[in-house]
Amino acid sequence: MAKISNIILVHGAWADGSSWVKVLPLLAAQGMTVTAVQLPLTAFDADVAAVRRAIALAEGEVVLVGHSYAGAVIGEAGNDPKVARMVYIDAFAPDAGESAGSLFAQFETAPLAAELRPDAEGFLKLSHDGAFNLFAQDLDEREKAAVYATQGPINGAALGGTLTAAAWRDRPVFYMIGDQDHAIPPVEQARMATRMNATVMHVDSSHVPMLSQPQAVADFILSAAA
């Protein structure tokens, strides 16, 4: 496979594009052209549209990277012919007709689920304990506080957005599993990765390895692009 130099990074729920801030310079140092998409997190279709706009602006083939909820988003947006390879970081990987929410409902256990707090408009936010002890438990206290304070609440309905076609079905796929993930249990990640026939890497990380293990995440993305 030819090397690809365009990388598009897509954040998950309770985050924004700055969640890739430690990975961005590592990729740029290797000559990559990198875009970190800002998802509105208001509706699944709106999130897919945001990624499609980023893909449209790329000159040439793209490695599309999604974290957490964004695994569902890139599964739909990644059907663009510019997308040559896909990377999932502790991410949902629904098939056609499935959603992040429908997969989440099938998981045997996901401790973070008890720490979601809905508001009157249906947006979900992480509790303090959820952010500090289950979402980003391997960061230092200052970073945990930043994750909690800057989290992007997601409209619960967005988690129910279903894929019309799963882009991973006809592209090379790479999947990183955080072995200390309490949001998407590692055993469930392994099942999704197996279904995709993905190239798998394990990392001793929480749900946010791009913050706690940025070099490992950057190297994994570079291996997909190489």
Short mmCIF file of C-alpha atoms in Angstrom, two decimals:
data_model
loop_
_atom_site.label_atom_id
_atom_site.label_comp_id
_atom_site.label_asym_id
_atom_site.label_seq_id
_atom_site.Cartn_x
_atom_site.Cartn_y
_atom_site.Cartn_z
CA MET A 1 0.00 0.00 0.00
CA ALA A 2 1.15 3.50 -0.81
CA LYS A 3 1.88 5.94 1.99
CA ILE A 4 -0.90 8.43 2.76
CA SER A 5 -0.08 11.86 4.16
CA ASN A 6 -3.57 13.19 4.99
CA ILE A 7 -4.86 12.37 8.47
CA ILE A 8 -8.31 13.40 9.70
CA LEU A 9 -8.88 13.02 13.43
CA VAL A 10 -12.42 12.85 14.83
CA HIS A 11 -13.11 13.22 18.55
CA GLY A 12 -15.78 11.43 20.52
CA ALA A 13 -18.46 12.48 22.99
CA TRP A 14 -17.50 14.62 26.00
CA ALA A 15 -14.56 16.02 24.04
CA ASP A 16 -13.62 18.36 21.22
CA GLY A 17 -10.86 18.64 18.64
CA SER A 18 -8.35 19.63 21.32
CA SER A 19 -8.40 16.07 22.64
CA TRP A 20 -5.83 15.38 19.88
CA VAL A 21 -3.53 18.22 20.96
CA LYS A 22 -0.71 15.89 22.05
CA VAL A 23 -0.95 13.71 18.93
CA LEU A 24 -1.09 16.52 16.37
CA PRO A 25 2.55 17.67 16.65
CA LEU A 26 3.81 14.09 16.60
CA LEU A 27 2.04 13.45 13.29
CA ALA A 28 3.05 16.82 11.85
CA ALA A 29 6.68 16.11 12.70
CA GLN A 30 6.48 13.12 10.36
CA GLY A 31 5.26 15.26 7.48
CA MET A 32 1.57 14.51 7.84
CA THR A 33 -1.16 16.99 6.93
CA VAL A 34 -3.52 16.76 9.87
CA THR A 35 -7.04 18.03 10.48
CA ALA A 36 -8.90 17.69 13.78
CA VAL A 37 -12.63 17.92 13.13
CA GLN A 38 -14.94 19.76 15.53
CA LEU A 39 -18.17 17.78 15.89
CA PRO A 40 -21.29 19.68 16.97
CA LEU A 41 -22.50 16.62 18.95
CA THR A 42 -26.07 17.80 18.39
CA ALA A 43 -27.18 15.07 15.96
CA PHE A 44 -25.58 12.10 14.21
CA ASP A 45 -26.24 13.49 10.72
CA ALA A 46 -24.67 16.82 11.69
CA ASP A 47 -21.58 15.06 12.99
CA VAL A 48 -21.27 12.98 9.82
CA ALA A 49 -21.64 16.15 7.74
CA ALA A 50 -18.81 17.83 9.64
CA VAL A 51 -16.48 14.95 8.83
CA ARG A 52 -17.55 14.87 5.20
CA ARG A 53 -16.66 18.55 4.87
CA ALA A 54 -13.17 17.85 6.17
CA ILE A 55 -12.73 14.95 3.76
CA ALA A 56 -13.87 17.13 0.85
CA LEU A 57 -11.13 19.66 1.61
CA ALA A 58 -8.36 17.04 1.70
CA GLU A 59 -6.09 16.82 -1.33
CA GLY A 60 -5.72 13.12 -2.01
CA GLU A 61 -6.42 9.98 -0.03
CA VAL A 62 -7.17 10.11 3.68
CA VAL A 63 -6.58 8.05 6.80
CA LEU A 64 -9.73 8.62 8.86
CA VAL A 65 -9.34 8.26 12.64
CA GLY A 66 -12.19 8.10 15.15
CA HIS A 67 -12.25 7.94 18.94
CA SER A 68 -15.15 6.51 20.95
CA TYR A 69 -18.53 7.72 19.56
CA ALA A 70 -16.69 8.94 16.46
CA GLY A 71 -16.23 5.32 15.43
CA ALA A 72 -19.89 5.41 14.41
CA VAL A 73 -19.45 8.77 12.70
CA ILE A 74 -16.46 7.67 10.61
CA GLY A 75 -18.22 4.41 9.81
CA GLU A 76 -20.76 6.46 7.86
CA ALA A 77 -18.64 9.39 6.66
CA GLY A 78 -15.82 7.03 5.68
CA ASN A 79 -17.78 5.75 2.69
CA ASP A 80 -16.30 8.70 0.78
CA PRO A 81 -13.95 7.31 -1.90
CA LYS A 82 -11.10 9.50 -0.63
CA VAL A 83 -10.98 7.47 2.58
CA ALA A 84 -8.42 4.73 2.03
CA ARG A 85 -7.82 3.46 5.59
CA MET A 86 -9.57 3.74 8.93
CA VAL A 87 -8.29 3.84 12.50
CA TYR A 88 -10.47 3.23 15.55
CA ILE A 89 -9.22 4.37 18.97
CA ASP A 90 -11.30 2.83 21.80
CA ALA A 91 -14.23 3.29 19.45
CA PHE A 92 -17.66 1.98 18.61
CA ALA A 93 -17.70 0.11 15.30
CA PRO A 94 -21.31 -0.36 14.22
CA ASP A 95 -22.30 -2.18 11.07
CA ALA A 96 -25.07 -1.10 8.68
CA GLY A 97 -28.31 -0.70 10.61
CA GLU A 98 -26.49 -0.41 13.95
CA SER A 99 -25.61 2.62 16.06
CA ALA A 100 -23.22 3.41 18.88
CA GLY A 101 -26.19 3.28 21.22
CA SER A 102 -27.43 -0.11 20.03
CA LEU A 103 -23.96 -1.58 20.54
CA PHE A 104 -23.65 0.06 23.96
CA ALA A 105 -26.97 -1.50 25.01
CA GLN A 106 -25.54 -4.96 24.24
CA PHE A 107 -22.41 -4.56 26.37
CA GLU A 108 -22.35 -6.76 29.45
CA THR A 109 -20.89 -4.02 31.61
CA ALA A 110 -19.82 -0.42 31.07
CA PRO A 111 -19.17 1.40 34.37
CA LEU A 112 -19.27 4.85 32.79
CA ALA A 113 -22.96 4.43 31.92
CA ALA A 114 -23.97 5.13 35.54
CA GLU A 115 -22.12 8.47 35.47
CA LEU A 116 -24.03 10.11 32.60
CA ARG A 117 -26.20 13.08 33.56
CA PRO A 118 -28.93 14.20 31.11
CA ASP A 119 -30.18 17.78 31.01
CA ALA A 120 -33.65 19.02 30.11
CA GLU A 121 -32.82 19.04 26.39
CA GLY A 122 -31.47 15.51 26.29
CA PHE A 123 -27.76 16.31 26.28
CA LEU A 124 -25.60 13.94 28.31
CA LYS A 125 -22.75 15.12 30.50
CA LEU A 126 -20.19 13.18 32.54
CA SER A 127 -20.32 13.43 36.31
CA HIS A 128 -17.21 14.50 38.20
CA ASP A 129 -16.55 10.92 39.32
CA GLY A 130 -17.16 9.64 35.80
CA ALA A 131 -14.64 12.01 34.25
CA PHE A 132 -12.00 11.63 36.95
CA ASN A 133 -12.24 7.92 37.77
CA LEU A 134 -13.69 6.16 34.72
CA PHE A 135 -13.08 8.29 31.62
CA ALA A 136 -9.59 9.72 32.12
CA GLN A 137 -8.32 8.02 35.26
CA ASP A 138 -4.71 7.75 34.05
CA LEU A 139 -4.21 11.51 33.57
CA ASP A 140 -2.83 13.77 36.27
CA GLU A 141 -5.27 15.77 38.39
CA ARG A 142 -4.86 18.98 36.41
CA GLU A 143 -5.58 17.21 33.12
CA LYS A 144 -8.57 15.39 34.60
CA ALA A 145 -9.97 18.72 35.73
CA ALA A 146 -9.52 20.11 32.21
CA VAL A 147 -11.27 17.10 30.66
CA TYR A 148 -14.19 17.51 33.05
CA ALA A 149 -14.50 21.28 32.60
CA THR A 150 -14.21 21.31 28.80
CA GLN A 151 -16.25 18.21 28.01
CA GLY A 152 -18.65 18.45 25.08
CA PRO A 153 -22.07 17.14 26.14
CA ILE A 154 -23.65 14.97 23.45
CA ASN A 155 -27.30 14.86 22.49
CA GLY A 156 -28.45 11.41 23.51
CA ALA A 157 -30.27 10.99 20.19
CA ALA A 158 -26.95 11.21 18.32
CA LEU A 159 -25.93 7.91 19.87
CA GLY A 160 -28.89 6.34 18.08
CA GLY A 161 -27.77 7.40 14.61
CA THR A 162 -27.64 4.28 12.45
CA LEU A 163 -25.22 3.54 9.62
CA THR A 164 -26.56 3.12 6.10
CA ALA A 165 -23.35 1.34 5.10
CA ALA A 166 -20.25 0.53 7.14
CA ALA A 167 -17.13 1.98 5.51
CA TRP A 168 -14.89 -0.49 7.35
CA ARG A 169 -16.31 -3.36 5.33
CA ASP A 170 -14.13 -2.62 2.28
CA ARG A 171 -11.11 -0.75 3.67
CA PRO A 172 -8.07 -1.70 5.74
CA VAL A 173 -8.94 -1.12 9.41
CA PHE A 174 -6.74 -0.57 12.46
CA TYR A 175 -8.06 -0.76 16.03
CA MET A 176 -6.40 0.36 19.27
CA ILE A 177 -7.78 -1.16 22.48
CA GLY A 178 -7.27 0.63 25.79
CA ASP A 179 -6.89 -2.15 28.32
CA GLN A 180 -8.05 0.05 31.21
CA ASP A 181 -11.06 1.49 29.38
CA HIS A 182 -14.18 1.79 31.58
CA ALA A 183 -16.34 3.46 28.92
CA ILE A 184 -16.19 0.80 26.19
CA PRO A 185 -15.03 -2.43 27.85
CA PRO A 186 -11.91 -3.90 26.24
CA VAL A 187 -13.62 -7.27 25.70
CA GLU A 188 -16.30 -5.49 23.63
CA GLN A 189 -13.66 -3.59 21.70
CA ALA A 190 -11.95 -6.87 20.89
CA ARG A 191 -15.21 -8.31 19.58
CA MET A 192 -15.77 -5.33 17.30
CA ALA A 193 -12.17 -5.41 16.08
CA THR A 194 -12.46 -9.12 15.31
CA ARG A 195 -15.66 -8.56 13.34
CA MET A 196 -13.85 -5.92 11.27
CA ASN A 197 -10.80 -8.13 10.76
CA ALA A 198 -8.80 -5.18 12.04
CA THR A 199 -5.10 -4.89 12.77
CA VAL A 200 -5.15 -4.60 16.58
CA MET A 201 -2.88 -2.92 19.09
CA HIS A 202 -3.35 -2.94 22.87
CA VAL A 203 -2.23 -0.06 25.08
CA ASP A 204 -2.30 0.19 28.88
CA SER A 205 -4.62 3.18 28.90
CA SER A 206 -7.94 4.61 29.96
CA HIS A 207 -10.57 5.65 27.42
CA VAL A 208 -8.37 8.59 26.33
CA PRO A 209 -5.04 7.16 25.13
CA MET A 210 -4.52 10.15 22.85
CA LEU A 211 -3.99 12.14 26.06
CA SER A 212 -2.32 9.53 28.26
CA GLN A 213 -0.32 7.65 25.59
CA PRO A 214 -0.01 10.13 22.68
CA GLN A 215 3.18 8.63 21.23
CA ALA A 216 1.60 5.17 21.05
CA VAL A 217 -1.48 6.62 19.35
CA ALA A 218 0.59 8.66 16.89
CA ASP A 219 2.76 5.65 16.03
CA PHE A 220 -0.32 3.51 15.46
CA ILE A 221 -1.85 6.08 13.13
CA LEU A 222 1.45 6.40 11.27
CA SER A 223 1.58 2.63 10.85
CA ALA A 224 -1.86 2.79 9.23
CA ALA A 225 -0.69 5.58 6.91
CA ALA A 226 2.59 3.90 5.96
#
